[in-house]
CSV table of C-alpha atoms in Angstrom, one decimal:
chain,number,residue,atom,x,y,z
W,16,UNK,CA,0.0,0.0,0.0
W,17,UNK,CA,1.3,3.4,-0.9
W,18,UNK,CA,1.8,6.2,1.7
W,19,UNK,CA,0.2,8.8,-0.6
W,20,UNK,CA,-3.0,8.8,-2.6
W,21,UNK,CA,-2.8,12.1,-4.5
W,22,UNK,CA,-0.3,14.2,-6.3
W,23,UNK,CA,-1.0,18.0,-6.8
W,24,UNK,CA,1.2,19.8,-9.3
W,25,UNK,CA,1.7,23.4,-10.2
W,26,UNK,CA,2.2,24.1,-14.0
W,27,UNK,CA,4.7,26.8,-14.8
W,28,UNK,CA,8.1,26.1,-13.5
W,29,UNK,CA,7.0,22.7,-12.1
W,30,UNK,CA,5.2,20.3,-14.5
W,31,UNK,CA,6.1,22.4,-17.6
W,32,UNK,CA,9.6,22.9,-18.9
W,33,UNK,CA,10.8,26.5,-19.7
W,34,UNK,CA,9.5,26.1,-23.3
W,35,UNK,CA,6.0,25.4,-21.9
W,36,UNK,CA,5.9,21.7,-22.8
W,37,UNK,CA,5.2,18.6,-20.8
W,38,UNK,CA,8.1,16.2,-21.1
W,39,UNK,CA,7.0,12.9,-22.6
W,40,UNK,CA,8.4,10.9,-19.7
W,41,UNK,CA,6.6,13.0,-17.2
W,42,UNK,CA,3.3,12.6,-19.0
W,43,UNK,CA,3.8,8.8,-19.2
W,44,UNK,CA,4.6,8.6,-15.5
W,45,UNK,CA,1.6,10.6,-14.4
W,46,UNK,CA,-0.7,8.6,-16.7
W,47,UNK,CA,0.7,5.4,-15.2
W,48,UNK,CA,-0.1,6.3,-11.6
W,49,UNK,CA,-3.5,7.6,-12.6
W,50,UNK,CA,-4.3,4.2,-14.1
W,51,UNK,CA,-3.2,2.7,-10.8
W,52,UNK,CA,-5.6,4.8,-8.8
W,53,UNK,CA,-3.5,7.7,-7.7
W,54,UNK,CA,-5.3,11.1,-8.1
W,55,UNK,CA,-3.3,13.6,-10.1
W,56,UNK,CA,-4.6,17.2,-9.8
W,57,UNK,CA,-3.3,20.5,-11.3
W,58,UNK,CA,-3.3,23.6,-9.1
W,59,UNK,CA,-2.3,26.7,-11.0
W,60,UNK,CA,-2.6,30.5,-11.0
W,61,UNK,CA,-3.6,30.3,-14.6
W,62,UNK,CA,-7.1,31.0,-15.9
W,63,UNK,CA,-9.2,28.2,-17.4
W,64,UNK,CA,-8.4,29.5,-21.0
W,65,UNK,CA,-4.7,29.2,-20.3
W,66,UNK,CA,-4.7,26.0,-18.3
W,67,UNK,CA,-7.1,24.0,-20.5
W,68,UNK,CA,-4.6,23.3,-23.4
W,69,UNK,CA,-2.1,22.0,-20.9
W,70,UNK,CA,-4.6,19.8,-19.1
W,71,UNK,CA,-5.8,18.3,-22.4
W,72,UNK,CA,-2.2,17.7,-23.4
W,73,UNK,CA,-1.5,15.9,-20.1
W,74,UNK,CA,-4.5,13.7,-20.8
W,75,UNK,CA,-5.6,13.5,-17.1
W,76,UNK,CA,-9.0,15.1,-17.1
W,77,UNK,CA,-9.6,15.6,-13.4
W,78,UNK,CA,-10.9,18.9,-11.9
W,79,UNK,CA,-8.2,21.5,-11.6
W,80,UNK,CA,-7.7,24.4,-9.2
W,81,UNK,CA,-7.2,27.6,-11.2
W,82,UNK,CA,-6.9,31.3,-10.4
W,83,UNK,CA,-4.7,30.4,-7.4
W,84,UNK,CA,-7.6,28.7,-5.6
W,85,UNK,CA,-10.4,31.0,-6.5
W,86,UNK,CA,-12.1,28.5,-8.9
W,87,UNK,CA,-12.1,24.9,-9.9
W,88,UNK,CA,-12.3,23.9,-13.6
W,89,UNK,CA,-13.8,20.6,-14.8
W,90,UNK,CA,-12.1,19.8,-18.2
W,91,UNK,CA,-14.7,17.1,-19.0
W,92,UNK,CA,-17.7,19.4,-18.6
W,93,UNK,CA,-15.6,22.4,-19.7
W,94,UNK,CA,-17.0,24.7,-17.0
W,95,UNK,CA,-16.2,26.1,-13.6
W,96,UNK,CA,-17.6,23.8,-11.0
W,97,UNK,CA,-16.6,26.2,-8.2
W,98,UNK,CA,-15.9,29.9,-8.3
W,99,UNK,CA,-15.5,32.8,-5.9
W,100,UNK,CA,-16.0,36.4,-7.0
W,101,UNK,CA,-14.7,39.8,-6.1
W,102,UNK,CA,-17.4,42.2,-4.9
W,103,UNK,CA,-18.3,44.9,-7.3
W,104,UNK,CA,-17.4,47.8,-5.0
W,105,UNK,CA,-14.0,46.1,-4.3
W,106,UNK,CA,-13.3,45.9,-8.1
W,107,UNK,CA,-14.3,49.5,-8.5
W,108,UNK,CA,-11.9,50.6,-5.7
W,109,UNK,CA,-9.0,48.7,-7.3
W,110,UNK,CA,-9.7,49.9,-10.8
W,111,UNK,CA,-9.8,53.5,-9.6
W,112,UNK,CA,-6.5,53.0,-7.8
W,113,UNK,CA,-5.0,51.5,-11.0
W,114,UNK,CA,-6.1,54.5,-13.1
W,115,UNK,CA,-4.7,56.9,-10.5
W,116,UNK,CA,-1.3,55.1,-10.3
W,117,UNK,CA,-0.9,54.4,-14.0
W,118,UNK,CA,-1.1,50.6,-13.5
W,119,UNK,CA,-2.2,48.2,-16.2
W,120,UNK,CA,-5.3,46.3,-15.0
W,121,UNK,CA,-6.5,42.9,-16.4
W,122,UNK,CA,-9.9,41.7,-15.1
W,123,UNK,CA,-10.9,38.1,-15.5
W,124,UNK,CA,-14.2,36.2,-15.2
W,125,UNK,CA,-15.4,32.9,-16.5
W,126,UNK,CA,-14.5,32.8,-20.2
W,127,UNK,CA,-13.3,36.4,-20.4
W,128,UNK,CA,-10.2,38.5,-20.0
W,129,UNK,CA,-10.3,42.3,-20.4
W,130,UNK,CA,-7.6,44.9,-20.2
W,131,UNK,CA,-7.2,48.6,-20.9
W,132,UNK,CA,-4.9,49.6,-23.8
W,133,UNK,CA,-1.3,49.5,-22.5
W,134,UNK,CA,0.5,52.8,-22.3
W,135,UNK,CA,3.9,51.5,-23.1
W,136,UNK,CA,5.6,48.8,-25.2
W,137,UNK,CA,6.8,47.1,-22.0
W,138,UNK,CA,3.2,46.8,-20.6
W,139,UNK,CA,1.9,45.8,-24.0
W,140,UNK,CA,4.3,42.8,-24.0
W,141,UNK,CA,3.0,41.7,-20.7
W,142,UNK,CA,-0.3,40.8,-22.5
W,143,UNK,CA,1.3,39.0,-25.5
W,144,UNK,CA,0.8,35.5,-24.3
W,145,UNK,CA,-2.6,35.9,-22.6
W,146,UNK,CA,-5.2,33.9,-24.4
W,147,UNK,CA,-8.4,35.5,-25.6
W,148,UNK,CA,-7.8,38.9,-24.1
W,149,UNK,CA,-9.9,41.9,-25.2
W,150,UNK,CA,-8.7,45.5,-25.1
W,151,UNK,CA,-11.7,47.5,-23.8
W,152,UNK,CA,-12.8,50.9,-22.4
W,153,UNK,CA,-12.6,51.8,-18.8
W,154,UNK,CA,-16.4,51.2,-18.4
W,155,UNK,CA,-16.2,47.8,-19.9
W,156,UNK,CA,-13.7,46.7,-17.2
W,157,UNK,CA,-16.6,46.5,-14.8
W,158,UNK,CA,-17.5,42.8,-15.6
W,159,UNK,CA,-20.1,40.6,-13.9
W,160,UNK,CA,-18.8,38.0,-11.5
W,161,UNK,CA,-15.1,39.0,-11.6
W,162,UNK,CA,-12.7,36.2,-10.3
W,163,UNK,CA,-9.4,38.0,-10.5
W,164,UNK,CA,-7.9,41.4,-11.1
W,165,UNK,CA,-4.3,41.5,-12.1
W,166,UNK,CA,-2.3,44.7,-11.8
W,167,UNK,CA,0.9,45.2,-13.7
W,168,UNK,CA,3.4,47.9,-12.7
W,169,UNK,CA,6.5,49.3,-14.4
W,170,UNK,CA,7.0,51.8,-11.5
W,171,UNK,CA,7.8,49.5,-8.6
W,172,UNK,CA,11.2,48.0,-8.0
W,173,UNK,CA,10.0,45.0,-6.0
W,174,UNK,CA,6.8,43.1,-5.9
W,175,UNK,CA,6.3,43.1,-2.1
W,176,UNK,CA,6.2,46.9,-1.8
W,177,UNK,CA,3.8,47.0,-4.8
W,178,UNK,CA,1.5,44.4,-3.1
W,179,UNK,CA,1.6,46.4,0.2
W,180,UNK,CA,0.5,49.6,-1.6
W,181,UNK,CA,-2.5,47.7,-3.0
W,182,UNK,CA,-3.4,46.1,0.3
W,183,UNK,CA,-3.4,49.5,2.0
W,184,UNK,CA,-6.2,50.7,-0.2
W,185,UNK,CA,-8.1,47.4,-0.6
W,186,UNK,CA,-11.7,47.8,0.6
W,187,UNK,CA,-12.3,44.1,1.3
W,188,UNK,CA,-10.8,40.8,2.4
W,189,UNK,CA,-9.0,39.2,-0.6
W,190,UNK,CA,-6.4,36.7,-1.4
W,191,UNK,CA,-3.3,38.4,-2.8
W,192,UNK,CA,-0.5,36.8,-4.8
W,193,UNK,CA,2.5,38.6,-6.3
W,194,UNK,CA,5.6,38.0,-8.3
W,195,UNK,CA,8.1,39.6,-10.6
W,196,UNK,CA,6.9,38.9,-14.2
W,197,UNK,CA,10.4,37.7,-15.1
W,198,UNK,CA,9.7,34.6,-13.0
W,199,UNK,CA,7.9,33.3,-16.1
W,200,UNK,CA,10.1,31.8,-18.8
W,201,UNK,CA,8.4,33.8,-21.6
W,202,UNK,CA,9.1,37.1,-19.7
W,203,UNK,CA,12.7,36.6,-18.4
W,204,UNK,CA,13.7,40.2,-19.4
W,205,UNK,CA,10.6,41.9,-18.1
W,206,UNK,CA,11.0,44.7,-15.4
W,207,UNK,CA,7.3,44.5,-14.5
W,208,UNK,CA,5.9,43.5,-11.1
W,209,UNK,CA,2.5,41.8,-10.9
W,210,UNK,CA,-0.1,41.6,-8.2
W,211,UNK,CA,-3.1,39.3,-8.5
W,212,UNK,CA,-6.2,40.0,-6.4
W,213,UNK,CA,-8.5,37.1,-6.0
W,214,UNK,CA,-11.6,36.7,-3.7
W,215,UNK,CA,-10.8,35.5,-0.2
W,216,UNK,CA,-9.8,31.8,-0.3
W,217,UNK,CA,-7.1,29.4,1.0
W,218,UNK,CA,-5.0,29.7,-2.2
W,219,UNK,CA,-3.9,26.4,-3.7
W,220,UNK,CA,-4.6,24.8,-0.4
W,221,UNK,CA,-8.2,24.6,-1.9
W,222,UNK,CA,-6.9,21.6,-3.8
W,223,UNK,CA,-6.5,19.7,-0.6
W,224,UNK,CA,-9.9,20.7,0.6
W,225,UNK,CA,-11.5,19.6,-2.7
W,226,UNK,CA,-9.7,16.2,-2.6
W,227,UNK,CA,-11.0,15.6,1.0
W,228,UNK,CA,-14.5,16.6,0.1
W,229,UNK,CA,-14.8,14.9,-3.3
W,230,UNK,CA,-12.5,11.9,-2.9
W,231,UNK,CA,-12.1,11.4,0.8
W,232,UNK,CA,-8.3,11.9,0.6
W,233,UNK,CA,-7.0,13.6,3.7
W,234,UNK,CA,-4.2,16.2,3.4
W,235,UNK,CA,-1.6,13.9,5.0
W,236,UNK,CA,-2.0,11.5,2.1
W,237,UNK,CA,-1.3,14.2,-0.5
W,238,UNK,CA,1.9,15.3,-2.2
W,239,UNK,CA,2.1,18.9,-3.4
W,240,UNK,CA,4.8,20.2,-5.8
W,241,UNK,CA,5.5,23.7,-6.8
W,242,UNK,CA,8.1,26.4,-7.4
W,243,UNK,CA,6.8,29.8,-6.3
W,244,UNK,CA,5.4,31.6,-3.2
W,245,UNK,CA,1.8,31.0,-4.4
W,246,UNK,CA,2.4,27.3,-3.9
W,247,UNK,CA,3.2,27.7,-0.2
W,248,UNK,CA,-0.3,27.1,1.1
W,249,UNK,CA,-0.6,23.7,-0.5
W,250,UNK,CA,3.1,22.7,0.0
W,251,UNK,CA,2.8,23.5,3.7
W,252,UNK,CA,-0.5,21.7,4.2
W,253,UNK,CA,0.2,18.5,2.2
W,254,UNK,CA,1.6,15.4,3.8
W,255,UNK,CA,4.7,15.8,1.6
W,256,UNK,CA,5.5,19.3,0.4
W,257,UNK,CA,8.0,19.4,-2.5
W,258,UNK,CA,9.8,22.4,-4.0
W,259,UNK,CA,11.4,22.4,-7.4
W,260,UNK,CA,15.2,23.1,-7.6
W,261,UNK,CA,14.4,26.1,-9.7
W,262,UNK,CA,11.9,27.3,-7.1
W,263,UNK,CA,12.1,30.5,-5.1
W,264,UNK,CA,13.7,30.5,-1.7
W,265,UNK,CA,10.5,31.3,0.2
W,266,UNK,CA,9.0,28.0,-1.0
W,267,UNK,CA,12.1,26.0,-0.5
W,268,UNK,CA,12.2,27.2,3.2
W,269,UNK,CA,8.8,25.6,3.9
W,270,UNK,CA,9.1,22.4,1.8
W,271,UNK,CA,9.8,19.0,3.2
W,272,UNK,CA,12.3,18.4,0.3
W,273,UNK,CA,13.7,20.0,-2.8
W,274,UNK,CA,14.1,18.0,-6.0
W,275,UNK,CA,15.6,18.8,-9.4
W,276,UNK,CA,14.6,21.6,-11.8
W,277,UNK,CA,11.6,21.7,-14.2
W,278,UNK,CA,14.0,21.1,-17.1
W,279,UNK,CA,15.1,17.7,-15.7
W,280,UNK,CA,13.4,14.4,-15.1
W,281,UNK,CA,12.7,15.4,-11.4
W,282,UNK,CA,9.0,14.8,-11.5
W,283,UNK,CA,9.4,11.3,-13.1
W,284,UNK,CA,12.0,10.4,-10.4
W,285,UNK,CA,9.7,11.6,-7.6
W,286,UNK,CA,6.7,9.6,-9.1
W,287,UNK,CA,8.8,6.5,-9.5
W,288,UNK,CA,10.1,6.8,-5.9
W,289,UNK,CA,6.7,7.3,-4.3
W,290,UNK,CA,4.7,5.0,-6.5
W,291,UNK,CA,7.1,2.4,-7.9
W,292,UNK,CA,6.2,0.4,-10.9
W,293,UNK,CA,5.2,-3.1,-10.2
W,294,UNK,CA,7.9,-5.6,-11.1
């Protein structure tokens, strides 16, 4: 009998190599343990539009935590089966602040991403790999049932101070995540800082809650793997919390162990160690 019944994986910097692909060996290893009854689940900060192609490529169509825990996507039904929403007045407060400070806002809801026209080439490039994004007017940014507001800044030197400034004006409880955009492989040279504001939730720890409620798998029988601070909630709460070798120091400090980088066979080696193939 195995010690763990579920494996929760982040996407960027974890499951995916820097070129955005899933290594064939990793896909095979994950499909093997799925066939053996281990529950493999994705937990990502991506939207459903961005996560869906990767989930389909992986070929394991289990519900996935998206928007850093603010929603759960079912790739079979192709819909959100859970979602939390920012309050309208909270969104209004944040959009007004973004306009005042010259920030680039991107608002997301189920099936939709909207942004204002970027005022610089640097900010424009931040949007280049966002799927299905619309450039709209200020009034059209007030969407129904918003799940996330992302704010991009070219005026802050570090992300933590940027996040603090937004928290100071925030009019409601929310779940904040932040990172330098150059953390993403496709933006290595970007000077931008990003803060994502989601409705109040437990972050990617929501994956553990969902597994307990829907599958009866307790947290101590789950493995969680990530590379960034937004992975901390699930890595800390899981029975085995794993940081990638390319991960940020904040995550490595709370992980139970650190494995190789996302451009190696580290995930395969972890899977084969925890769930060995039958001889």
